[in-house]
Amino acid sequence: LLNMPTPDKYGTQEAIAFMRQHIDYQFWYDRVKPGFPLKEIDKCQYIAAMNPKSGTFTVLDRLLRHFAMFTCSLPEDGDLTLIYGSILKGHLKNWSRPTFSMAERVTAASIKLHKMIGKLFLPTAIKFHYQWNLRELFNIFQGMYNSVQSEHDSPTDIVKLWLHECNRTFRDRLTNDRDLQVYCYLFFF
């Protein structure tokens, strides 16, 4: 990750400066052997990534010029609703009409909950695992897609299953009583 090494008091990052030197010149000096002979390294490619939530957010232009930059943002709510709603509707299409009608509500509630969790439970040094991305949303729907009609063919059953999947995905990762209370508050108030 390009933005993870902490800059020193001069604003440089040794690991990144070391990498840039190799990209620019294809060699390093061997500082152990007398005379500092060159160590050439051939056929080496670099792929880099940046963590959008931590570390430094600037990269030296002298290094950045060697990379093609691509960014990925989260899809809009409408796109997520179309994707997950269509799949859930396809899964529930042969179920009872009241159960099938829950697909849109479950999809909307899942997306709204995911956004709220991302805003309320931010990562910290202690809670570094509070990284919420599309994987969590996928996990909720994956559990819903694995449901069997004979066991969940009522709207109440679907809501219970959805609540279970949300708890499995979000609640199980929360680390203290305060966070658990806030999470429960999202559902019951």
PDB file of C-alpha atoms in Angstrom:
ATOM      1  CA  LEU A   1       0.000   0.000   0.000  1.00  0.00           C
ATOM      2  CA  LEU A   2       1.498   3.286  -1.087  1.00  0.00           C
ATOM      3  CA  ASN A   3       0.010   5.389   1.671  1.00  0.00           C
ATOM      4  CA  MET A   4       0.758   3.174   4.676  1.00  0.00           C
ATOM      5  CA  PRO A   5       4.439   3.899   5.476  1.00  0.00           C
ATOM      6  CA  THR A   6       4.600   6.781   7.942  1.00  0.00           C
ATOM      7  CA  PRO A   7       6.553   9.747   6.578  1.00  0.00           C
ATOM      8  CA  ASP A   8       9.691  10.640   8.512  1.00  0.00           C
ATOM      9  CA  LYS A   9      10.491  14.131   9.799  1.00  0.00           C
ATOM     10  CA  TYR A  10      11.594  15.172   6.293  1.00  0.00           C
ATOM     11  CA  GLY A  11       8.308  14.068   4.735  1.00  0.00           C
ATOM     12  CA  THR A  12       9.770  11.072   2.918  1.00  0.00           C
ATOM     13  CA  GLN A  13       8.862   7.412   3.150  1.00  0.00           C
ATOM     14  CA  GLU A  14      11.949   5.219   2.991  1.00  0.00           C
ATOM     15  CA  ALA A  15      10.243   2.159   1.548  1.00  0.00           C
ATOM     16  CA  ILE A  16       8.619   4.217  -1.192  1.00  0.00           C
ATOM     17  CA  ALA A  17      11.840   6.099  -1.961  1.00  0.00           C
ATOM     18  CA  PHE A  18      13.609   2.746  -2.234  1.00  0.00           C
ATOM     19  CA  MET A  19      10.946   1.476  -4.640  1.00  0.00           C
ATOM     20  CA  ARG A  20      11.057   4.680  -6.717  1.00  0.00           C
ATOM     21  CA  GLN A  21      14.828   4.397  -7.055  1.00  0.00           C
ATOM     22  CA  HIS A  22      14.443   0.907  -8.496  1.00  0.00           C
ATOM     23  CA  ILE A  23      11.672   1.982 -10.883  1.00  0.00           C
ATOM     24  CA  ASP A  24      13.752   4.924 -12.125  1.00  0.00           C
ATOM     25  CA  TYR A  25      17.172   3.264 -12.407  1.00  0.00           C
ATOM     26  CA  GLN A  26      16.564  -0.559 -12.290  1.00  0.00           C
ATOM     27  CA  PHE A  27      19.299  -1.017  -9.688  1.00  0.00           C
ATOM     28  CA  TRP A  28      20.329  -0.423  -6.108  1.00  0.00           C
ATOM     29  CA  TYR A  29      23.732   0.029  -4.592  1.00  0.00           C
ATOM     30  CA  ASP A  30      24.988  -2.767  -2.353  1.00  0.00           C
ATOM     31  CA  ARG A  31      25.947  -0.883   0.785  1.00  0.00           C
ATOM     32  CA  VAL A  32      27.487  -3.943   2.461  1.00  0.00           C
ATOM     33  CA  LYS A  33      30.192  -4.799  -0.080  1.00  0.00           C
ATOM     34  CA  PRO A  34      33.230  -2.527  -0.477  1.00  0.00           C
ATOM     35  CA  GLY A  35      32.993  -0.072  -3.348  1.00  0.00           C
ATOM     36  CA  PHE A  36      29.168  -0.135  -3.325  1.00  0.00           C
ATOM     37  CA  PRO A  37      28.680  -2.335  -6.441  1.00  0.00           C
ATOM     38  CA  LEU A  38      25.397  -2.169  -8.337  1.00  0.00           C
ATOM     39  CA  LYS A  39      22.683  -4.743  -7.749  1.00  0.00           C
ATOM     40  CA  GLU A  40      20.605  -4.940 -10.905  1.00  0.00           C
ATOM     41  CA  ILE A  41      17.105  -6.330 -10.760  1.00  0.00           C
ATOM     42  CA  ASP A  42      15.444  -7.163 -14.080  1.00  0.00           C
ATOM     43  CA  LYS A  43      11.902  -8.009 -15.152  1.00  0.00           C
ATOM     44  CA  CYS A  44      10.203  -6.582 -12.084  1.00  0.00           C
ATOM     45  CA  GLN A  45       6.738  -5.002 -12.148  1.00  0.00           C
ATOM     46  CA  TYR A  46       4.990  -3.019  -9.435  1.00  0.00           C
ATOM     47  CA  ILE A  47       1.295  -2.921  -8.653  1.00  0.00           C
ATOM     48  CA  ALA A  48       0.237  -0.582  -5.876  1.00  0.00           C
ATOM     49  CA  ALA A  49      -2.915   0.263  -3.941  1.00  0.00           C
ATOM     50  CA  MET A  50      -3.943   2.911  -1.451  1.00  0.00           C
ATOM     51  CA  ASN A  51      -6.130   2.545   1.619  1.00  0.00           C
ATOM     52  CA  PRO A  52      -8.773   5.278   1.414  1.00  0.00           C
ATOM     53  CA  LYS A  53      -9.358   5.374   5.177  1.00  0.00           C
ATOM     54  CA  SER A  54      -5.925   5.530   6.785  1.00  0.00           C
ATOM     55  CA  GLY A  55      -2.342   6.495   6.189  1.00  0.00           C
ATOM     56  CA  THR A  56      -1.056   9.488   4.306  1.00  0.00           C
ATOM     57  CA  PHE A  57      -3.109  10.579   1.318  1.00  0.00           C
ATOM     58  CA  THR A  58      -0.383  12.090  -0.826  1.00  0.00           C
ATOM     59  CA  VAL A  59       2.063  10.304  -3.072  1.00  0.00           C
ATOM     60  CA  LEU A  60       5.127  11.973  -4.537  1.00  0.00           C
ATOM     61  CA  ASP A  61       4.667  12.996  -8.151  1.00  0.00           C
ATOM     62  CA  ARG A  62       8.055  11.488  -9.006  1.00  0.00           C
ATOM     63  CA  LEU A  63       6.662   8.074  -8.053  1.00  0.00           C
ATOM     64  CA  LEU A  64       3.100   8.608  -9.239  1.00  0.00           C
ATOM     65  CA  ARG A  65       4.231   9.308 -12.808  1.00  0.00           C
ATOM     66  CA  HIS A  66       5.170   5.627 -13.184  1.00  0.00           C
ATOM     67  CA  PHE A  67       1.656   4.340 -12.511  1.00  0.00           C
ATOM     68  CA  ALA A  68      -1.663   4.373 -14.296  1.00  0.00           C
ATOM     69  CA  MET A  69      -4.278   5.403 -11.760  1.00  0.00           C
ATOM     70  CA  PHE A  70      -7.698   3.799 -11.433  1.00  0.00           C
ATOM     71  CA  THR A  71     -10.274   4.578  -8.782  1.00  0.00           C
ATOM     72  CA  CYS A  72     -13.320   2.625  -7.724  1.00  0.00           C
ATOM     73  CA  SER A  73     -16.220   4.109  -5.850  1.00  0.00           C
ATOM     74  CA  LEU A  74     -19.193   2.408  -4.264  1.00  0.00           C
ATOM     75  CA  PRO A  75     -22.227   2.005  -6.518  1.00  0.00           C
ATOM     76  CA  GLU A  76     -25.190   4.303  -5.971  1.00  0.00           C
ATOM     77  CA  ASP A  77     -28.182   3.095  -3.961  1.00  0.00           C
ATOM     78  CA  GLY A  78     -30.260   2.681  -7.113  1.00  0.00           C
ATOM     79  CA  ASP A  79     -27.623   0.413  -8.647  1.00  0.00           C
ATOM     80  CA  LEU A  80     -27.382  -1.687  -5.486  1.00  0.00           C
ATOM     81  CA  THR A  81     -31.167  -1.947  -5.337  1.00  0.00           C
ATOM     82  CA  LEU A  82     -31.290  -3.101  -8.950  1.00  0.00           C
ATOM     83  CA  ILE A  83     -28.544  -5.687  -8.469  1.00  0.00           C
ATOM     84  CA  TYR A  84     -29.510  -7.202  -5.134  1.00  0.00           C
ATOM     85  CA  GLY A  85     -33.259  -6.664  -5.552  1.00  0.00           C
ATOM     86  CA  SER A  86     -33.316  -8.449  -8.900  1.00  0.00           C
ATOM     87  CA  ILE A  87     -31.457 -11.446  -7.551  1.00  0.00           C
ATOM     88  CA  LEU A  88     -33.622 -11.652  -4.418  1.00  0.00           C
ATOM     89  CA  LYS A  89     -36.807 -11.329  -6.478  1.00  0.00           C
ATOM     90  CA  GLY A  90     -35.546 -14.110  -8.743  1.00  0.00           C
ATOM     91  CA  HIS A  91     -34.936 -16.298  -5.694  1.00  0.00           C
ATOM     92  CA  LEU A  92     -38.374 -15.596  -4.209  1.00  0.00           C
ATOM     93  CA  LYS A  93     -40.402 -15.614  -7.453  1.00  0.00           C
ATOM     94  CA  ASN A  94     -42.093 -19.011  -6.859  1.00  0.00           C
ATOM     95  CA  TRP A  95     -42.765 -18.369  -3.185  1.00  0.00           C
ATOM     96  CA  SER A  96     -46.045 -17.041  -1.768  1.00  0.00           C
ATOM     97  CA  ARG A  97     -47.091 -13.586  -2.961  1.00  0.00           C
ATOM     98  CA  PRO A  98     -46.699 -11.923   0.490  1.00  0.00           C
ATOM     99  CA  THR A  99     -43.191 -13.376   0.828  1.00  0.00           C
ATOM    100  CA  PHE A 100     -42.234 -12.290  -2.693  1.00  0.00           C
ATOM    101  CA  SER A 101     -43.436  -8.765  -1.919  1.00  0.00           C
ATOM    102  CA  MET A 102     -40.865  -8.557   0.905  1.00  0.00           C
ATOM    103  CA  ALA A 103     -37.968  -8.573  -1.588  1.00  0.00           C
ATOM    104  CA  GLU A 104     -38.076  -4.826  -2.239  1.00  0.00           C
ATOM    105  CA  ARG A 105     -38.381  -3.931   1.442  1.00  0.00           C
ATOM    106  CA  VAL A 106     -35.595  -6.275   2.505  1.00  0.00           C
ATOM    107  CA  THR A 107     -33.337  -4.887  -0.228  1.00  0.00           C
ATOM    108  CA  ALA A 108     -34.029  -1.269   0.721  1.00  0.00           C
ATOM    109  CA  ALA A 109     -33.595  -1.991   4.441  1.00  0.00           C
ATOM    110  CA  SER A 110     -30.300  -3.814   3.841  1.00  0.00           C
ATOM    111  CA  ILE A 111     -28.834  -0.962   1.822  1.00  0.00           C
ATOM    112  CA  LYS A 112     -29.996   1.620   4.362  1.00  0.00           C
ATOM    113  CA  LEU A 113     -28.604  -0.418   7.269  1.00  0.00           C
ATOM    114  CA  HIS A 114     -25.285  -0.884   5.483  1.00  0.00           C
ATOM    115  CA  LYS A 115     -24.940   2.884   4.998  1.00  0.00           C
ATOM    116  CA  MET A 116     -25.873   3.603   8.621  1.00  0.00           C
ATOM    117  CA  ILE A 117     -23.392   1.034   9.939  1.00  0.00           C
ATOM    118  CA  GLY A 118     -20.667   2.618   7.806  1.00  0.00           C
ATOM    119  CA  LYS A 119     -21.405   6.047   9.279  1.00  0.00           C
ATOM    120  CA  LEU A 120     -21.864   4.996  12.906  1.00  0.00           C
ATOM    121  CA  PHE A 121     -19.065   2.473  13.348  1.00  0.00           C
ATOM    122  CA  LEU A 122     -15.891   4.034  12.018  1.00  0.00           C
ATOM    123  CA  PRO A 123     -12.516   2.292  12.220  1.00  0.00           C
ATOM    124  CA  THR A 124     -10.095   3.337  14.949  1.00  0.00           C
ATOM    125  CA  ALA A 125      -6.724   2.041  16.103  1.00  0.00           C
ATOM    126  CA  ILE A 126      -8.471  -0.450  18.386  1.00  0.00           C
ATOM    127  CA  LYS A 127     -11.422  -1.136  16.091  1.00  0.00           C
ATOM    128  CA  PHE A 128      -9.416  -1.423  12.890  1.00  0.00           C
ATOM    129  CA  HIS A 129     -11.703  -4.227  11.689  1.00  0.00           C
ATOM    130  CA  TYR A 130     -14.627  -1.782  11.379  1.00  0.00           C
ATOM    131  CA  GLN A 131     -14.102  -1.616   7.633  1.00  0.00           C
ATOM    132  CA  TRP A 132     -17.492  -1.831   5.951  1.00  0.00           C
ATOM    133  CA  ASN A 133     -17.654  -2.470   2.229  1.00  0.00           C
ATOM    134  CA  LEU A 134     -19.826  -4.322  -0.263  1.00  0.00           C
ATOM    135  CA  ARG A 135     -18.671  -7.649   1.126  1.00  0.00           C
ATOM    136  CA  GLU A 136     -20.965  -7.181   4.135  1.00  0.00           C
ATOM    137  CA  LEU A 137     -23.945  -6.364   1.945  1.00  0.00           C
ATOM    138  CA  PHE A 138     -23.176  -9.429  -0.157  1.00  0.00           C
ATOM    139  CA  ASN A 139     -23.007 -11.602   2.977  1.00  0.00           C
ATOM    140  CA  ILE A 140     -26.519 -10.546   4.014  1.00  0.00           C
ATOM    141  CA  PHE A 141     -27.948 -11.400   0.611  1.00  0.00           C
ATOM    142  CA  GLN A 142     -25.979 -14.604   0.303  1.00  0.00           C
ATOM    143  CA  GLY A 143     -27.675 -15.857   3.453  1.00  0.00           C
ATOM    144  CA  MET A 144     -31.028 -14.786   2.041  1.00  0.00           C
ATOM    145  CA  TYR A 145     -30.340 -16.602  -1.251  1.00  0.00           C
ATOM    146  CA  ASN A 146     -29.563 -19.817   0.623  1.00  0.00           C
ATOM    147  CA  SER A 147     -33.020 -19.866   2.192  1.00  0.00           C
ATOM    148  CA  VAL A 148     -35.391 -22.718   1.429  1.00  0.00           C
ATOM    149  CA  GLN A 149     -39.063 -22.116   0.659  1.00  0.00           C
ATOM    150  CA  SER A 150     -40.281 -24.917   2.944  1.00  0.00           C
ATOM    151  CA  GLU A 151     -38.645 -23.209   5.943  1.00  0.00           C
ATOM    152  CA  HIS A 152     -39.162 -19.503   5.168  1.00  0.00           C
ATOM    153  CA  ASP A 153     -42.393 -19.070   3.200  1.00  0.00           C
ATOM    154  CA  SER A 154     -43.943 -16.243   5.187  1.00  0.00           C
ATOM    155  CA  PRO A 155     -43.062 -12.555   5.497  1.00  0.00           C
ATOM    156  CA  THR A 156     -42.319 -13.071   9.205  1.00  0.00           C
ATOM    157  CA  ASP A 157     -39.865 -15.855   8.395  1.00  0.00           C
ATOM    158  CA  ILE A 158     -38.123 -13.692   5.800  1.00  0.00           C
ATOM    159  CA  VAL A 159     -37.779 -10.815   8.294  1.00  0.00           C
ATOM    160  CA  LYS A 160     -36.395 -13.188  10.942  1.00  0.00           C
ATOM    161  CA  LEU A 161     -33.923 -14.585   8.417  1.00  0.00           C
ATOM    162  CA  TRP A 162     -32.907 -11.068   7.343  1.00  0.00           C
ATOM    163  CA  LEU A 163     -32.389 -10.032  10.973  1.00  0.00           C
ATOM    164  CA  HIS A 164     -30.296 -13.148  11.573  1.00  0.00           C
ATOM    165  CA  GLU A 165     -28.122 -12.427   8.533  1.00  0.00           C
ATOM    166  CA  CYS A 166     -27.656  -8.784   9.589  1.00  0.00           C
ATOM    167  CA  ASN A 167     -26.636  -9.883  13.084  1.00  0.00           C
ATOM    168  CA  ARG A 168     -24.258 -12.464  11.660  1.00  0.00           C
ATOM    169  CA  THR A 169     -22.704  -9.909   9.343  1.00  0.00           C
ATOM    170  CA  PHE A 170     -22.589  -6.761  11.481  1.00  0.00           C
ATOM    171  CA  ARG A 171     -23.349  -7.466  15.143  1.00  0.00           C
ATOM    172  CA  ASP A 172     -20.844 -10.309  15.450  1.00  0.00           C
ATOM    173  CA  ARG A 173     -18.005  -7.898  14.570  1.00  0.00           C
ATOM    174  CA  LEU A 174     -18.856  -5.280  17.186  1.00  0.00           C
ATOM    175  CA  THR A 175     -16.504  -5.263  20.146  1.00  0.00           C
ATOM    176  CA  ASN A 176     -18.083  -3.475  23.093  1.00  0.00           C
ATOM    177  CA  ASP A 177     -21.411  -3.028  24.860  1.00  0.00           C
ATOM    178  CA  ARG A 178     -21.881   0.556  23.689  1.00  0.00           C
ATOM    179  CA  ASP A 179     -21.551  -0.443  20.020  1.00  0.00           C
ATOM    180  CA  LEU A 180     -23.936  -3.367  20.564  1.00  0.00           C
ATOM    181  CA  GLN A 181     -26.507  -1.035  22.138  1.00  0.00           C
ATOM    182  CA  VAL A 182     -26.242   1.406  19.242  1.00  0.00           C
ATOM    183  CA  TYR A 183     -26.642  -1.473  16.800  1.00  0.00           C
ATOM    184  CA  CYS A 184     -29.744  -2.798  18.584  1.00  0.00           C
ATOM    185  CA  TYR A 185     -31.160   0.724  18.681  1.00  0.00           C
ATOM    186  CA  LEU A 186     -31.055   0.786  14.862  1.00  0.00           C
ATOM    187  CA  PHE A 187     -33.567  -2.077  14.746  1.00  0.00           C
ATOM    188  CA  PHE A 188     -35.881  -1.504  17.639  1.00  0.00           C
ATOM    189  CA  PHE A 189     -36.365   2.272  17.907  1.00  0.00           C
TER     190      PHE A 189
END
